[in-house]
Amino acid sequence: MKFDNKNKPKGVTRLFLALRHSLRAFKWLAKNEAAFRQELILLLATIIALPLLSLSFSDSVVILCATLFVMFAEIVNTAIEAVVDRIGLELHDLSGLAKDLGSACVTIAIVILGLVWAAVLYNYFFS
């Protein structure tokens, strides 16, 4: 199948197709990526915990965004891995570097999430 750059969908049709593609990607991630499944559990736990902690709306939004950012980084990491594997499965220094960099993105996102939780909980308990 050849991509037709001149006849791309527009307007609401484009938005509908983009949503459909995104949902297909989420379904694939949930089925095939253990890390993404763990992050879905983390998101669910966060959604359940936030109302129980009686945090401010802005603190809750920041924590929720930081949690979603971890998931975003995981999706980018998985996309990098898919492209590298599409190019070739043989071991190559640049392929390994690309995958390591994607993993580093996830690690930084997790550190950000930890710092956000620490800051919010510090203010919650000591302010």
PDB file of C-alpha atoms in Angstrom:
ATOM      1  CA  MET A   1       0.000   0.000   0.000  1.00  0.00           C
ATOM      2  CA  LYS A   2       1.396   3.372  -1.021  1.00  0.00           C
ATOM      3  CA  PHE A   3       0.899   6.503   1.066  1.00  0.00           C
ATOM      4  CA  ASP A   4      -0.952   9.279  -0.789  1.00  0.00           C
ATOM      5  CA  ASN A   5       0.257  12.580   0.692  1.00  0.00           C
ATOM      6  CA  LYS A   6      -2.076  14.673  -1.517  1.00  0.00           C
ATOM      7  CA  ASN A   7      -5.345  13.011  -0.483  1.00  0.00           C
ATOM      8  CA  LYS A   8      -5.013  12.931   3.285  1.00  0.00           C
ATOM      9  CA  PRO A   9      -8.251  13.092   5.290  1.00  0.00           C
ATOM     10  CA  LYS A  10      -9.234  16.489   6.669  1.00  0.00           C
ATOM     11  CA  GLY A  11     -11.465  17.929   9.378  1.00  0.00           C
ATOM     12  CA  VAL A  12     -13.573  15.674  11.560  1.00  0.00           C
ATOM     13  CA  THR A  13     -12.706  12.638   9.427  1.00  0.00           C
ATOM     14  CA  ARG A  14      -9.017  13.137  10.204  1.00  0.00           C
ATOM     15  CA  LEU A  15      -9.765  13.462  13.924  1.00  0.00           C
ATOM     16  CA  PHE A  16     -11.906  10.302  13.889  1.00  0.00           C
ATOM     17  CA  LEU A  17      -9.215   8.330  12.066  1.00  0.00           C
ATOM     18  CA  ALA A  18      -6.508   9.627  14.422  1.00  0.00           C
ATOM     19  CA  LEU A  19      -8.578   8.546  17.430  1.00  0.00           C
ATOM     20  CA  ARG A  20      -9.157   5.119  15.879  1.00  0.00           C
ATOM     21  CA  HIS A  21      -5.414   4.693  15.247  1.00  0.00           C
ATOM     22  CA  SER A  22      -4.627   5.796  18.802  1.00  0.00           C
ATOM     23  CA  LEU A  23      -7.110   3.335  20.274  1.00  0.00           C
ATOM     24  CA  ARG A  24      -5.590   0.560  18.148  1.00  0.00           C
ATOM     25  CA  ALA A  25      -2.157   1.532  19.515  1.00  0.00           C
ATOM     26  CA  PHE A  26      -3.403   1.523  23.130  1.00  0.00           C
ATOM     27  CA  LYS A  27      -4.949  -1.916  22.581  1.00  0.00           C
ATOM     28  CA  TRP A  28      -1.669  -3.218  21.121  1.00  0.00           C
ATOM     29  CA  LEU A  29       0.352  -1.731  23.976  1.00  0.00           C
ATOM     30  CA  ALA A  30      -1.934  -3.244  26.617  1.00  0.00           C
ATOM     31  CA  LYS A  31      -1.684  -6.651  24.955  1.00  0.00           C
ATOM     32  CA  ASN A  32       2.041  -6.692  24.118  1.00  0.00           C
ATOM     33  CA  GLU A  33       3.959  -4.399  26.485  1.00  0.00           C
ATOM     34  CA  ALA A  34       4.311  -5.485  30.122  1.00  0.00           C
ATOM     35  CA  ALA A  35       5.710  -2.078  31.124  1.00  0.00           C
ATOM     36  CA  PHE A  36       2.673  -0.324  29.651  1.00  0.00           C
ATOM     37  CA  ARG A  37       0.339  -2.672  31.550  1.00  0.00           C
ATOM     38  CA  GLN A  38       2.206  -1.803  34.762  1.00  0.00           C
ATOM     39  CA  GLU A  39       1.816   1.879  33.964  1.00  0.00           C
ATOM     40  CA  LEU A  40      -1.922   1.406  33.367  1.00  0.00           C
ATOM     41  CA  ILE A  41      -2.114  -0.110  36.872  1.00  0.00           C
ATOM     42  CA  LEU A  42      -0.119   2.865  38.172  1.00  0.00           C
ATOM     43  CA  LEU A  43      -2.562   5.238  36.462  1.00  0.00           C
ATOM     44  CA  LEU A  44      -5.546   3.421  37.953  1.00  0.00           C
ATOM     45  CA  ALA A  45      -3.950   3.455  41.423  1.00  0.00           C
ATOM     46  CA  THR A  46      -3.236   7.168  41.033  1.00  0.00           C
ATOM     47  CA  ILE A  47      -6.816   7.908  39.985  1.00  0.00           C
ATOM     48  CA  ILE A  48      -8.089   5.981  43.022  1.00  0.00           C
ATOM     49  CA  ALA A  49      -5.559   7.492  45.471  1.00  0.00           C
ATOM     50  CA  LEU A  50      -5.938  11.147  44.538  1.00  0.00           C
ATOM     51  CA  PRO A  51      -9.479  11.656  45.898  1.00  0.00           C
ATOM     52  CA  LEU A  52      -8.591   9.723  49.053  1.00  0.00           C
ATOM     53  CA  LEU A  53      -5.702  12.089  49.795  1.00  0.00           C
ATOM     54  CA  SER A  54      -7.891  15.201  49.542  1.00  0.00           C
ATOM     55  CA  LEU A  55      -5.196  17.063  47.648  1.00  0.00           C
ATOM     56  CA  SER A  56      -5.810  20.386  45.977  1.00  0.00           C
ATOM     57  CA  PHE A  57      -7.083  20.265  42.428  1.00  0.00           C
ATOM     58  CA  SER A  58      -3.806  21.635  41.069  1.00  0.00           C
ATOM     59  CA  ASP A  59      -1.719  19.072  43.012  1.00  0.00           C
ATOM     60  CA  SER A  60      -3.938  16.276  41.716  1.00  0.00           C
ATOM     61  CA  VAL A  61      -3.616  17.520  38.142  1.00  0.00           C
ATOM     62  CA  VAL A  62       0.178  17.741  38.422  1.00  0.00           C
ATOM     63  CA  ILE A  63       0.405  14.178  39.764  1.00  0.00           C
ATOM     64  CA  LEU A  64      -1.957  12.901  37.077  1.00  0.00           C
ATOM     65  CA  CYS A  65       0.052  14.670  34.359  1.00  0.00           C
ATOM     66  CA  ALA A  66       3.324  13.264  35.698  1.00  0.00           C
ATOM     67  CA  THR A  67       1.805   9.769  35.654  1.00  0.00           C
ATOM     68  CA  LEU A  68       0.592  10.253  32.082  1.00  0.00           C
ATOM     69  CA  PHE A  69       4.049  11.546  31.175  1.00  0.00           C
ATOM     70  CA  VAL A  70       5.542   8.196  32.227  1.00  0.00           C
ATOM     71  CA  MET A  71       3.082   6.500  29.894  1.00  0.00           C
ATOM     72  CA  PHE A  72       3.951   8.964  27.129  1.00  0.00           C
ATOM     73  CA  ALA A  73       7.650   8.181  27.529  1.00  0.00           C
ATOM     74  CA  GLU A  74       6.894   4.441  27.421  1.00  0.00           C
ATOM     75  CA  ILE A  75       4.942   4.872  24.190  1.00  0.00           C
ATOM     76  CA  VAL A  76       7.819   6.834  22.611  1.00  0.00           C
ATOM     77  CA  ASN A  77      10.264   4.181  23.811  1.00  0.00           C
ATOM     78  CA  THR A  78       8.145   1.424  22.287  1.00  0.00           C
ATOM     79  CA  ALA A  79       7.868   3.369  19.021  1.00  0.00           C
ATOM     80  CA  ILE A  80      11.664   3.721  18.876  1.00  0.00           C
ATOM     81  CA  GLU A  81      12.073   0.003  19.523  1.00  0.00           C
ATOM     82  CA  ALA A  82       9.537  -0.836  16.795  1.00  0.00           C
ATOM     83  CA  VAL A  83      11.297   1.339  14.218  1.00  0.00           C
ATOM     84  CA  VAL A  84      14.719  -0.049  15.119  1.00  0.00           C
ATOM     85  CA  ASP A  85      13.401  -3.619  14.889  1.00  0.00           C
ATOM     86  CA  ARG A  86      11.704  -2.791  11.559  1.00  0.00           C
ATOM     87  CA  ILE A  87      15.033  -1.661  10.127  1.00  0.00           C
ATOM     88  CA  GLY A  88      16.804  -4.848  11.182  1.00  0.00           C
ATOM     89  CA  LEU A  89      17.159  -7.303  14.031  1.00  0.00           C
ATOM     90  CA  GLU A  90      20.943  -7.628  13.793  1.00  0.00           C
ATOM     91  CA  LEU A  91      22.946  -6.119  16.615  1.00  0.00           C
ATOM     92  CA  HIS A  92      24.270  -2.663  15.798  1.00  0.00           C
ATOM     93  CA  ASP A  93      25.744  -0.010  18.073  1.00  0.00           C
ATOM     94  CA  LEU A  94      23.351   2.704  16.845  1.00  0.00           C
ATOM     95  CA  SER A  95      20.324   0.428  17.219  1.00  0.00           C
ATOM     96  CA  GLY A  96      21.361  -0.323  20.782  1.00  0.00           C
ATOM     97  CA  LEU A  97      21.940   3.363  21.445  1.00  0.00           C
ATOM     98  CA  ALA A  98      18.495   4.291  20.121  1.00  0.00           C
ATOM     99  CA  LYS A  99      16.862   1.723  22.381  1.00  0.00           C
ATOM    100  CA  ASP A 100      18.958   2.816  25.370  1.00  0.00           C
ATOM    101  CA  LEU A 101      17.979   6.449  24.774  1.00  0.00           C
ATOM    102  CA  GLY A 102      14.312   5.482  24.694  1.00  0.00           C
ATOM    103  CA  SER A 103      14.778   3.643  27.962  1.00  0.00           C
ATOM    104  CA  ALA A 104      16.503   6.698  29.441  1.00  0.00           C
ATOM    105  CA  CYS A 105      13.406   8.761  28.534  1.00  0.00           C
ATOM    106  CA  VAL A 106      11.239   6.404  30.576  1.00  0.00           C
ATOM    107  CA  THR A 107      13.691   6.533  33.478  1.00  0.00           C
ATOM    108  CA  ILE A 108      13.665  10.340  33.518  1.00  0.00           C
ATOM    109  CA  ALA A 109       9.859  10.355  33.393  1.00  0.00           C
ATOM    110  CA  ILE A 110       9.743   8.002  36.390  1.00  0.00           C
ATOM    111  CA  VAL A 111      12.175  10.241  38.306  1.00  0.00           C
ATOM    112  CA  ILE A 112       9.961  13.251  37.493  1.00  0.00           C
ATOM    113  CA  LEU A 113       6.916  11.356  38.762  1.00  0.00           C
ATOM    114  CA  GLY A 114       8.747  10.473  41.989  1.00  0.00           C
ATOM    115  CA  LEU A 115       9.821  14.078  42.524  1.00  0.00           C
ATOM    116  CA  VAL A 116       6.305  15.357  41.908  1.00  0.00           C
ATOM    117  CA  TRP A 117       4.841  12.888  44.395  1.00  0.00           C
ATOM    118  CA  ALA A 118       7.555  13.766  46.928  1.00  0.00           C
ATOM    119  CA  ALA A 119       6.938  17.510  46.579  1.00  0.00           C
ATOM    120  CA  VAL A 120       3.163  17.206  46.790  1.00  0.00           C
ATOM    121  CA  LEU A 121       3.253  14.846  49.764  1.00  0.00           C
ATOM    122  CA  TYR A 122       5.841  17.011  51.539  1.00  0.00           C
ATOM    123  CA  ASN A 123       3.553  20.031  51.164  1.00  0.00           C
ATOM    124  CA  TYR A 124       0.551  17.937  52.199  1.00  0.00           C
ATOM    125  CA  PHE A 125       2.111  16.689  55.431  1.00  0.00           C
ATOM    126  CA  PHE A 126       4.403  19.566  56.393  1.00  0.00           C
ATOM    127  CA  SER A 127       2.546  22.713  55.342  1.00  0.00           C
TER     128      SER A 127
END
